[in-house]
Coordinates of C-alpha atoms in Angstrom, one line a residue:
Chain D
X1 CA 0.0 0.0 0.0
X2 CA 1.5 3.3 -0.9
X3 CA 2.3 5.7 1.9
X4 CA -0.2 8.5 2.4
X5 CA 0.3 12.1 3.4
X6 CA 0.5 12.9 7.2
X7 CA 1.2 16.6 6.9
X8 CA 2.2 19.4 4.6
X9 CA 5.6 21.1 5.0
X10 CA 6.1 24.6 3.5
X11 CA 9.4 26.5 3.1
X12 CA 7.8 29.9 2.6
X13 CA 10.5 32.4 1.7
X14 CA 10.8 36.0 0.5
X15 CA 10.4 35.3 -3.2
X16 CA 9.6 31.6 -3.5
X17 CA 7.6 28.9 -1.8
X18 CA 8.1 25.1 -1.7
X19 CA 5.3 22.9 -0.7
X20 CA 5.9 19.2 0.2
X21 CA 3.3 16.5 1.0
X22 CA 5.0 14.4 3.7
X23 CA 4.3 10.9 4.9
X24 CA 4.4 9.9 8.6
X25 CA 7.8 8.4 7.9
X26 CA 9.1 11.9 6.9
X27 CA 9.4 11.0 3.3
X28 CA 8.2 13.6 0.7
X29 CA 5.5 12.2 -1.5
X30 CA 5.1 15.2 -3.7
X31 CA 6.8 18.6 -4.0
X32 CA 5.9 21.8 -5.8
X33 CA 7.7 25.1 -6.1
X34 CA 6.2 28.5 -7.1
X35 CA 6.8 32.2 -6.8
X36 CA 4.1 32.9 -4.1
X37 CA 6.7 34.1 -1.7
X38 CA 6.0 36.6 1.1
X39 CA 6.7 39.6 -1.2
X40 CA 3.8 38.4 -3.5
X41 CA 1.3 38.2 -0.6
X42 CA -0.7 40.5 1.6
X43 CA -1.3 39.4 5.2
X44 CA -4.9 38.9 4.4
X45 CA -4.1 36.5 1.5
X46 CA -2.8 33.7 3.7
X47 CA -6.1 32.0 4.8
X48 CA -7.1 31.6 1.1
X49 CA -3.6 30.4 0.2
X50 CA -3.7 27.8 2.9
X51 CA -7.1 26.6 1.8
X52 CA -5.8 26.4 -1.7
X53 CA -2.8 24.3 -0.6
X54 CA -5.1 21.9 1.3
X55 CA -7.3 21.6 -1.7
X56 CA -4.4 20.4 -3.8
X57 CA -2.4 18.4 -1.2
X58 CA -5.1 17.2 1.2
X59 CA -6.8 18.4 4.4
X60 CA -3.8 17.9 6.6
X61 CA -1.8 19.8 9.3
X62 CA 0.5 22.4 7.8
X63 CA 4.0 23.2 9.2
X64 CA 5.5 26.3 7.6
X65 CA 8.9 28.0 8.2
X66 CA 10.6 31.1 6.8
X67 CA 9.6 34.6 6.2
X68 CA 5.9 33.7 6.5
X69 CA 6.5 34.1 10.2
X70 CA 8.1 37.6 9.9
X71 CA 6.7 41.1 10.1
X72 CA 6.4 41.0 6.3
X73 CA 4.5 37.7 6.4
X74 CA 1.3 36.4 7.8
X75 CA 1.9 36.9 11.5
X76 CA 5.1 37.9 13.3
X77 CA 6.2 34.8 15.2
X78 CA 8.5 35.7 18.1
X79 CA 12.1 34.5 17.7
X80 CA 13.5 31.9 20.0
X81 CA 16.9 32.7 21.4
X82 CA 20.3 31.0 21.1
X83 CA 21.1 28.2 21.8
X84 CA 18.2 26.3 20.3
X85 CA 17.1 23.0 19.0
X86 CA 13.9 21.1 17.9
X87 CA 12.3 21.2 21.3
X88 CA 12.5 25.0 21.7
X89 CA 11.3 25.6 18.2
X90 CA 8.3 23.2 18.6
X91 CA 7.4 24.8 21.9
X92 CA 7.3 28.3 20.3
X93 CA 5.2 27.5 17.1
X94 CA 2.3 29.9 16.5
X95 CA -1.0 28.8 15.1
X96 CA -2.7 31.6 13.1
X97 CA -5.5 29.1 12.4
X98 CA -6.3 25.5 13.4
X99 CA -3.6 22.9 12.4
X100 CA -1.4 25.5 10.8
X101 CA 1.9 25.7 12.7
X102 CA 4.4 28.5 12.0
X103 CA 7.9 27.6 13.1
X104 CA 9.7 30.5 14.8
X105 CA 13.0 31.9 13.7
X106 CA 16.1 32.3 15.8
X107 CA 17.6 35.5 17.3
X108 CA 21.1 36.2 18.4
X109 CA 21.0 39.0 21.0
X110 CA 24.7 39.2 21.9
X111 CA 26.1 42.6 22.5
X112 CA 28.7 42.6 19.7
X113 CA 26.1 41.9 17.0
X114 CA 22.4 41.3 16.7
X115 CA 21.3 38.7 14.2
X116 CA 18.1 36.9 13.1
X117 CA 17.2 34.0 10.8
X118 CA 14.0 32.4 9.7
X119 CA 13.9 29.1 7.9
X120 CA 17.6 28.3 7.8
X121 CA 17.5 26.9 11.4
X122 CA 15.2 24.2 10.2
X123 CA 17.6 23.1 7.5
X124 CA 20.6 23.0 9.9
X125 CA 18.8 21.0 12.6
X126 CA 17.4 18.8 9.9
X127 CA 20.8 18.0 8.4
X128 CA 22.0 16.9 11.9
X129 CA 18.8 14.9 12.6
X130 CA 19.2 13.1 9.2
X131 CA 22.9 12.3 9.9
X132 CA 24.0 14.5 7.0
X133 CA 26.1 16.4 9.5
X134 CA 27.4 15.9 13.0
X135 CA 25.9 17.6 16.1
X136 CA 28.9 19.9 16.4
X137 CA 29.4 21.3 12.9
X138 CA 30.0 24.5 10.9
X139 CA 27.4 25.3 8.2
X140 CA 27.2 27.7 5.3
X141 CA 23.9 28.5 3.6
X142 CA 24.6 30.9 0.8
X143 CA 21.9 33.1 -0.7
X144 CA 21.0 36.8 -0.9
X145 CA 21.9 36.7 2.8
X146 CA 24.3 34.0 3.7
X147 CA 23.9 32.2 7.0
X148 CA 26.9 30.9 8.8
X149 CA 25.8 28.6 11.6
X150 CA 27.7 26.8 14.4
X151 CA 26.2 23.9 16.2
X152 CA 27.1 22.0 19.4
X153 CA 25.5 18.8 20.7
X154 CA 22.8 19.1 18.0
X155 CA 21.8 22.6 18.9
X156 CA 22.4 25.9 17.2
X157 CA 24.8 27.9 19.4
X158 CA 25.8 30.8 17.1
X159 CA 25.3 32.2 13.7
X160 CA 26.1 35.2 11.5
X161 CA 24.3 36.7 8.4
X162 CA 26.5 38.2 5.7
X163 CA 25.0 40.3 2.9
X164 CA 27.4 39.0 0.2
X165 CA 24.7 38.1 -2.3
X166 CA 22.8 41.4 -1.7
X167 CA 26.0 43.5 -2.0
X168 CA 26.8 41.9 -5.4
X169 CA 23.2 42.6 -6.5
X170 CA 23.4 46.3 -5.3
X171 CA 26.7 46.8 -7.0
X172 CA 25.4 45.3 -10.2
X173 CA 22.2 47.4 -10.2
X174 CA 23.6 50.9 -9.4
X175 CA 26.7 53.0 -9.1
X176 CA 30.3 52.7 -10.2
X177 CA 30.2 49.0 -11.1
X178 CA 26.8 49.0 -12.7
X179 CA 26.9 47.7 -16.2
X180 CA 30.2 45.9 -15.5
X181 CA 28.7 42.9 -13.7
X182 CA 26.1 41.6 -16.1
X183 CA 27.9 38.5 -17.4
X184 CA 26.9 35.2 -15.7
X185 CA 29.2 34.3 -12.8
X186 CA 31.0 31.0 -13.3
X187 CA 33.8 29.0 -11.6
X188 CA 36.7 29.8 -14.0
X189 CA 40.1 31.5 -13.9
X190 CA 38.6 35.0 -13.2
X191 CA 36.5 33.7 -10.3
X192 CA 39.5 31.9 -8.9
X193 CA 41.7 35.0 -9.2
X194 CA 39.0 37.0 -7.4
X195 CA 38.8 34.3 -4.7
X196 CA 42.5 34.5 -4.1
X197 CA 42.3 38.3 -3.8
X198 CA 39.2 38.2 -1.6
X199 CA 40.7 35.6 0.7
X200 CA 43.9 37.5 1.3
X201 CA 42.9 41.1 1.2
X202 CA 41.9 43.1 4.2
X203 CA 40.4 45.9 2.2
X204 CA 37.3 44.5 0.5
X205 CA 35.9 48.0 -0.4
X206 CA 39.2 48.9 -2.2
X207 CA 39.3 45.6 -4.0
X208 CA 35.7 46.3 -5.3
X209 CA 36.8 49.6 -6.7
X210 CA 39.8 47.7 -8.2
X211 CA 37.3 45.9 -10.4
X212 CA 36.4 49.2 -12.1
X213 CA 40.0 50.4 -12.2
X214 CA 41.1 47.1 -13.6
X215 CA 38.6 47.3 -16.4
X216 CA 39.7 50.9 -17.1
X217 CA 43.4 50.0 -17.1
X218 CA 42.7 46.7 -19.1
X219 CA 44.1 44.4 -16.4
X220 CA 40.6 42.8 -16.1
X221 CA 38.8 41.8 -19.3
X222 CA 35.2 43.3 -19.3
X223 CA 33.7 39.8 -19.7
X224 CA 35.6 38.6 -16.6
X225 CA 34.5 41.4 -14.3
X226 CA 31.4 39.8 -12.9
X227 CA 33.1 36.5 -12.0
X228 CA 36.1 38.3 -10.6
X229 CA 34.0 40.5 -8.4
X230 CA 31.9 37.6 -7.2
X231 CA 35.2 35.8 -6.4
X232 CA 36.4 38.8 -4.4
X233 CA 33.1 39.0 -2.4
X234 CA 32.8 35.2 -1.8
X235 CA 36.5 34.9 -0.9
X236 CA 36.3 37.7 1.7
X237 CA 33.1 36.1 3.1
X238 CA 34.8 32.7 3.4
X239 CA 37.9 34.3 5.0
X240 CA 35.8 36.3 7.6
X241 CA 33.3 33.6 8.5
X242 CA 34.8 30.2 8.2
X243 CA 36.7 28.8 11.1
X244 CA 39.5 27.1 9.2
X245 CA 40.5 25.2 12.3
X246 CA 37.2 23.4 11.9
X247 CA 38.6 21.9 8.7
X248 CA 35.2 20.8 7.5
X249 CA 32.2 22.9 6.4
X250 CA 28.7 21.7 5.7
X251 CA 27.4 23.5 2.6
X252 CA 23.6 23.6 2.4
X253 CA 23.0 25.0 -1.1
X254 CA 21.8 24.3 -4.6
X255 CA 22.8 25.4 -8.1
X256 CA 25.5 27.9 -9.0
X257 CA 26.0 29.1 -5.4
X258 CA 26.7 25.6 -4.3
X259 CA 29.4 25.3 -7.0
X260 CA 31.0 28.7 -6.3
X261 CA 31.1 28.2 -2.5
X262 CA 32.4 24.7 -2.8
X263 CA 35.2 26.1 -5.0
X264 CA 35.9 28.8 -2.4
X265 CA 36.1 26.4 0.5
X266 CA 38.3 24.0 -1.4
X267 CA 40.6 26.9 -2.3
X268 CA 40.8 27.8 1.4
X269 CA 41.9 24.2 2.2
X270 CA 38.6 23.2 3.8
X271 CA 36.7 19.9 3.2
X272 CA 33.2 20.5 1.9
X273 CA 30.3 18.3 2.8
X274 CA 27.5 19.1 0.3
X275 CA 23.9 18.9 1.7
X276 CA 20.8 19.3 -0.3
X277 CA 18.7 22.1 1.1
X278 CA 15.3 20.4 0.3
X279 CA 16.3 17.2 2.1
X280 CA 17.7 19.2 5.1
X281 CA 14.5 21.2 5.3
X282 CA 12.2 18.1 5.2
X283 CA 14.3 16.4 7.9
X284 CA 14.1 19.6 10.0
X285 CA 10.3 20.0 9.7
X286 CA 9.9 16.3 10.5
X287 CA 11.9 16.7 13.7
X288 CA 9.6 19.5 14.8
X289 CA 6.5 17.5 13.7
X290 CA 7.6 14.7 15.9
X291 CA 7.9 17.0 18.9
X292 CA 4.4 18.3 18.2
X293 CA 2.8 14.8 18.4
Chain M
X24 CA 47.4 98.1 -7.0
X25 CA 45.2 95.0 -6.6
X26 CA 46.5 91.7 -8.0
X27 CA 45.1 90.7 -11.3
X28 CA 44.2 87.2 -12.6
X29 CA 46.9 85.1 -14.2
X30 CA 45.0 81.9 -14.9
X31 CA 41.7 80.1 -14.1
X32 CA 41.8 76.9 -12.1
X33 CA 38.9 74.5 -12.3
X34 CA 38.2 71.5 -10.1
X35 CA 35.8 69.8 -12.5
X36 CA 34.3 66.8 -10.8
X37 CA 31.5 64.3 -11.4
X38 CA 28.6 66.4 -10.0
X39 CA 30.1 69.8 -9.1
X40 CA 32.6 72.3 -10.5
X41 CA 34.6 74.9 -8.7
X42 CA 36.1 77.7 -10.7
X43 CA 38.9 80.0 -9.3
X44 CA 40.5 83.1 -10.7
X45 CA 44.1 82.9 -9.6
X46 CA 46.8 85.6 -9.4
X47 CA 50.4 85.0 -10.5
X48 CA 51.2 84.6 -6.8
X49 CA 48.8 81.6 -6.6
X50 CA 46.3 83.5 -4.5
X51 CA 42.6 83.0 -5.4
X52 CA 41.0 86.3 -6.3
X53 CA 37.5 84.9 -6.8
X54 CA 35.8 81.5 -6.6
X55 CA 32.5 80.1 -7.7
X56 CA 30.9 76.7 -7.3
X57 CA 28.1 75.3 -9.4
X58 CA 26.5 72.0 -10.4
X59 CA 27.9 71.8 -13.9
X60 CA 29.8 68.6 -13.2
X61 CA 30.7 66.0 -15.8
X62 CA 27.4 64.2 -15.4
X63 CA 25.6 67.4 -16.4
X64 CA 27.6 67.8 -19.6
X65 CA 28.0 66.2 -23.1
X66 CA 31.5 66.2 -24.6
X67 CA 30.4 68.7 -27.2
X68 CA 29.3 71.1 -24.4
X69 CA 32.8 71.9 -23.2
X70 CA 34.0 74.5 -25.8
X71 CA 30.9 76.7 -25.0
X72 CA 31.4 76.1 -21.3
X73 CA 35.0 77.2 -21.5
X74 CA 34.0 80.3 -23.5
X75 CA 31.5 81.1 -20.8
X76 CA 34.0 80.7 -18.0
X77 CA 36.4 83.1 -19.8
X78 CA 33.6 85.6 -20.4
X79 CA 33.0 85.7 -16.7
X80 CA 36.5 85.3 -15.3
X81 CA 38.7 86.8 -18.1
X82 CA 40.4 85.6 -21.3
X83 CA 43.1 83.6 -19.4
X84 CA 44.8 80.2 -19.5
X85 CA 42.7 77.5 -17.9
X86 CA 44.0 74.6 -15.9
X87 CA 41.4 71.9 -15.1
X88 CA 41.6 68.7 -13.1
X89 CA 39.2 65.9 -12.2
X90 CA 36.7 63.9 -14.1
X91 CA 36.7 66.4 -17.1
X92 CA 39.8 64.4 -18.2
X93 CA 38.0 61.0 -18.0
X94 CA 36.2 58.9 -20.5
X95 CA 33.0 60.5 -19.2
X96 CA 34.3 64.0 -19.6
X97 CA 35.7 66.2 -22.4
X98 CA 38.7 64.1 -23.6
X99 CA 40.1 61.0 -22.0
X100 CA 43.5 62.2 -20.7
X101 CA 45.9 59.2 -20.2
X102 CA 46.8 58.5 -16.6
X103 CA 50.4 59.0 -15.4
X104 CA 51.8 56.1 -13.4
X105 CA 53.0 55.9 -9.8
X106 CA 55.2 57.3 -8.4
X107 CA 54.4 60.8 -9.6
X108 CA 54.7 64.5 -8.8
X109 CA 54.2 68.0 -10.3
X110 CA 56.7 67.5 -13.1
X111 CA 55.2 64.3 -14.4
X112 CA 51.7 65.7 -14.2
X113 CA 52.7 68.9 -16.0
X114 CA 54.4 67.0 -18.8
X115 CA 51.3 64.9 -19.4
X116 CA 48.7 67.7 -19.6
X117 CA 46.5 67.5 -22.7
X118 CA 45.2 70.6 -24.5
X119 CA 41.8 70.1 -26.1
X120 CA 42.0 73.7 -27.3
X121 CA 44.6 76.5 -27.1
X122 CA 45.5 77.5 -23.5
X123 CA 43.2 74.9 -21.9
X124 CA 45.3 72.4 -20.0
X125 CA 43.7 69.2 -18.6
X126 CA 45.7 67.7 -15.8
X127 CA 46.0 63.9 -16.0
X128 CA 45.0 61.5 -13.3
X129 CA 47.1 58.8 -11.7
X130 CA 47.0 55.1 -12.2
X131 CA 48.2 52.3 -9.9
X132 CA 49.0 49.3 -12.1
X133 CA 50.3 46.9 -9.4
X134 CA 49.3 43.3 -9.7
X135 CA 47.5 43.0 -6.4
X136 CA 45.0 45.8 -7.2
X137 CA 44.4 48.3 -10.0
X138 CA 43.4 51.8 -9.0
X139 CA 42.9 55.2 -10.6
X140 CA 42.3 58.8 -9.4
X141 CA 41.5 62.1 -11.1
X142 CA 41.8 65.4 -9.2
X143 CA 42.7 64.1 -5.7
X144 CA 46.4 64.0 -6.8
X145 CA 46.4 67.7 -7.3
X146 CA 45.1 68.3 -3.7
X147 CA 47.7 66.0 -2.1
X148 CA 50.7 67.5 -4.0
X149 CA 49.3 71.0 -3.3
X150 CA 49.1 70.3 0.4
X151 CA 52.7 69.3 0.4
X152 CA 53.8 72.3 -1.8
X153 CA 52.0 74.7 0.6
X154 CA 53.6 73.1 3.6
X155 CA 50.2 72.0 4.9
X156 CA 51.7 68.5 5.0
X157 CA 55.2 66.9 4.9
X158 CA 56.6 65.3 1.8
X159 CA 56.3 61.8 3.4
X160 CA 52.7 61.6 4.7
X161 CA 49.5 59.7 4.8
X162 CA 46.4 61.4 3.4
X163 CA 42.7 60.6 3.5
X164 CA 40.2 62.3 1.1
X165 CA 36.7 61.1 2.0
X166 CA 33.9 61.3 -0.5
X167 CA 31.7 58.9 -2.5
X168 CA 35.0 57.2 -3.3
X169 CA 37.6 57.8 -0.6
X170 CA 41.2 58.2 -1.6
X171 CA 43.9 57.0 0.7
X172 CA 47.3 58.4 -0.5
X173 CA 50.9 57.8 0.7
X174 CA 53.6 60.2 -0.3
X175 CA 57.4 60.0 -0.1
X176 CA 59.8 62.8 -0.8
X177 CA 56.9 64.9 -2.1
X178 CA 55.7 62.4 -4.6
X179 CA 52.7 60.1 -4.6
X180 CA 54.0 56.6 -4.2
X181 CA 50.8 54.6 -3.4
X182 CA 47.1 55.0 -3.1
X183 CA 43.8 53.1 -2.6
X184 CA 40.2 53.9 -3.4
X185 CA 37.5 52.7 -1.1
X186 CA 33.8 52.7 -1.9
X187 CA 32.7 53.6 1.6
X188 CA 30.5 56.5 0.6
X189 CA 29.0 54.7 -2.3
X190 CA 28.3 51.6 -0.3
X191 CA 26.4 53.7 2.3
X192 CA 24.4 55.3 -0.5
X193 CA 23.6 51.9 -2.2
X194 CA 22.5 50.4 1.1
X195 CA 20.3 53.4 1.8
X196 CA 18.7 53.4 -1.6
X197 CA 17.8 49.7 -2.0
X198 CA 17.6 46.3 -0.4
X199 CA 17.4 45.2 3.2
X200 CA 18.6 48.4 4.9
X201 CA 16.6 50.7 2.7
X202 CA 14.3 53.0 4.6
X203 CA 16.4 52.5 7.8
X204 CA 19.2 54.9 6.9
X205 CA 17.4 58.1 6.1
X206 CA 18.2 60.1 9.3
X207 CA 21.1 62.5 8.9
X208 CA 24.4 61.0 10.1
X209 CA 26.0 62.9 13.0
X210 CA 28.9 62.4 15.4
X211 CA 27.1 61.2 18.5
X212 CA 26.9 58.0 20.7
X213 CA 25.4 55.9 17.9
X214 CA 28.1 56.9 15.4
X215 CA 30.8 56.2 18.1
X216 CA 29.3 52.8 18.9
X217 CA 29.3 52.0 15.1
X218 CA 32.9 53.2 14.9
X219 CA 34.0 51.0 17.7
X220 CA 32.3 48.0 16.1
X221 CA 33.7 48.8 12.6
X222 CA 37.2 49.3 13.9
X223 CA 37.4 45.9 15.7
X224 CA 35.2 43.7 13.5
X225 CA 36.5 41.5 10.7
X226 CA 33.1 40.8 9.3
X227 CA 31.8 44.1 7.8
X228 CA 29.1 42.4 5.8
X229 CA 27.8 40.7 9.0
X230 CA 27.9 43.9 10.9
X231 CA 25.8 45.6 8.2
X232 CA 23.1 43.0 8.5
X233 CA 23.4 43.5 12.2
X234 CA 22.0 47.0 11.7
X235 CA 18.7 45.5 10.4
X236 CA 18.7 42.7 13.1
X237 CA 19.4 45.3 15.8
X238 CA 16.5 47.4 14.7
X239 CA 14.2 44.3 14.6
X240 CA 15.4 43.1 18.0
X241 CA 15.3 46.7 19.4
X242 CA 18.9 46.9 20.4
X243 CA 19.4 49.8 17.9
X244 CA 16.9 52.7 18.0
X245 CA 15.5 53.3 14.5
X246 CA 16.6 56.9 14.6
X247 CA 20.2 55.8 15.4
X248 CA 20.5 53.3 12.6
X249 CA 22.0 55.7 10.0
X250 CA 24.7 57.1 12.3
X251 CA 25.5 53.6 13.6
X252 CA 25.8 52.1 10.1
X253 CA 27.9 55.0 9.0
X254 CA 30.2 54.5 12.0
X255 CA 30.6 50.8 11.1
X256 CA 31.5 51.6 7.5
X257 CA 33.9 54.4 8.4
X258 CA 35.4 52.5 11.2
X259 CA 36.1 49.5 9.0
X260 CA 37.5 51.9 6.3
X261 CA 39.9 53.5 8.8
X262 CA 41.0 50.1 10.2
X263 CA 41.7 48.7 6.8
X264 CA 43.4 51.7 5.3
X265 CA 45.2 53.7 7.9
X266 CA 48.7 52.8 8.9
X267 CA 48.4 53.4 12.6
X268 CA 52.2 53.2 12.9
X269 CA 52.2 56.5 10.9
X270 CA 50.4 58.1 13.9
X271 CA 49.4 61.2 11.9
X272 CA 46.9 61.4 9.1
X273 CA 46.3 64.4 6.8
X274 CA 42.6 64.8 6.3
X275 CA 41.6 66.7 3.1
X276 CA 37.9 67.2 3.5
X277 CA 35.1 69.6 4.2
X278 CA 31.8 69.5 6.0
X279 CA 30.2 66.5 7.7
X280 CA 32.7 64.0 6.3
X281 CA 35.6 66.0 7.8
X282 CA 33.9 65.8 11.2
X283 CA 33.1 62.1 11.0
X284 CA 36.5 61.0 9.8
X285 CA 38.3 63.3 12.3
X286 CA 36.3 61.5 15.0
X287 CA 37.2 58.1 13.5
X288 CA 40.9 58.8 13.4
X289 CA 40.9 60.3 17.0
X290 CA 39.1 57.1 18.2
X291 CA 41.8 55.0 16.5
X292 CA 44.4 57.0 18.4
X293 CA 45.7 58.9 15.4
X294 CA 46.6 62.6 15.2
X295 CA 44.6 64.4 12.6
X296 CA 45.9 67.3 10.5
X297 CA 42.9 69.0 8.9
X298 CA 43.5 70.4 5.4
X299 CA 41.0 72.5 3.5
X300 CA 40.4 70.9 0.1
X301 CA 40.0 74.2 -1.8
X302 CA 43.3 75.5 -0.5
X303 CA 45.1 72.2 -1.3
X304 CA 43.6 72.2 -4.8
X305 CA 44.7 75.8 -5.5
X306 CA 48.2 75.1 -4.3
X307 CA 48.4 72.0 -6.4
X308 CA 47.2 73.7 -9.6
X309 CA 49.7 76.5 -8.9
X310 CA 52.6 73.9 -8.7
X311 CA 51.6 72.6 -12.1
X312 CA 51.1 76.1 -13.5
X313 CA 54.7 77.0 -12.5
X314 CA 56.0 73.9 -14.3
X315 CA 54.2 74.9 -17.4
X316 CA 55.8 78.3 -17.5

């Protein structure tokens, strides 16, 4: 007899949404992705959107994580504080309607730097629960905002958000480097040269202006500028955030960013453990689902 | 008998233009500032603009520096290479029409970083010529693009451009921090706290996201966010660029940026020598004028 759905897990982000029908075993039976992210929704749109999901996937409990629980989403779900694990997240879920559980994000309230995340915590804890990573690990989740997470004994004990992806997008869209960064970024000699520069420099902002100067002085080919600049940014990010003494980094990513960051870590002499973000998310939601039973 | 004008000196930048009528002694007899910067001009507009300046200031030789000599200006004047001083700049002036001398910029062609400047070199060499700074000094010229210049024996031997001002403007205009940075930046407790953070952190990009997180978690008051973020950016700039062993920095600046950078250097334990940018520019043009005689 085929497995039947026990609940619906939704990774509800800023621009995209992934919906998974999940069996009691935690196995995904069906997955869909669309662009109905938080930015495409008004707060009042969610009840109808939830009804629509249930019509397509079944009248089942729904567990959702990510920006849906932010002040730009459906309801603002209070963050849980560091250190945290499945039990604390499950205790702090908020139900805006019956059998809809919004998983909270995590806040870092240390004096040296405030930080927040919503959604990435589920992937990290899921990767550990599914034995894709050890309980004490270092994690990198690249995106518009990269999350760098440290765990100990299966709990998240620290994290940092870097704006690497957003900085690249801002520089590409406006200002001095605009028009220079339109080529697709790929892992080639220009990216590697940027990486080497970003990993060793202590003046990121000067190296970024150096992209413009290099194109003007013809030491950087115009078609290489985007990959070189991306290498500088990613190299500086890896240098600042990765604890090279850890030796091993768990990279939760997909697509081009997975390739680029894997290259950056390898260049920095670190061993990369690649983890699929959908698989990690599903394992994380399942860990919380089990706590809710 | 009052002094009469010997030449016209123009600091022709990206957005503004300053025109000075200068006596044979080097003294400015009259100065005007307007918004006819390079971005407001087409290349074909310059002959009429020059005629107009002469109509108002007298039919005199014109020496102009800055972006007018760039590929976005009147004619693209080739850069002179490091190290450089008045003699090399005077030798490389370009005359797009009779008695109009465009002063070249300077290029840094080192393998680790390409860099260019146009206009700032005149101020630095002028400050030295006018005894506002010693021949071997460290200079900071804050702006949209900050210039950090090192001189030796009266010549420019190295420099770096940092995009500190532009990064602040980009973050203010678009993306995650947009809408949070609209308050005027001032030297107060929030700026000082940002400075302390920027000076000690090695993760600028994480500290910038920390501004958003701090506002969300209410550890940063919304009205303080702009000054705090500016402090982080300026602090990181000062840490990366200033050679604290030099002990003394020559700050060529005006207005708010002069105040903010002076505070940043003082907080870093450096002695600040404030230099007026107009006076430095006039002394620099006069040094080149003398070489042209």
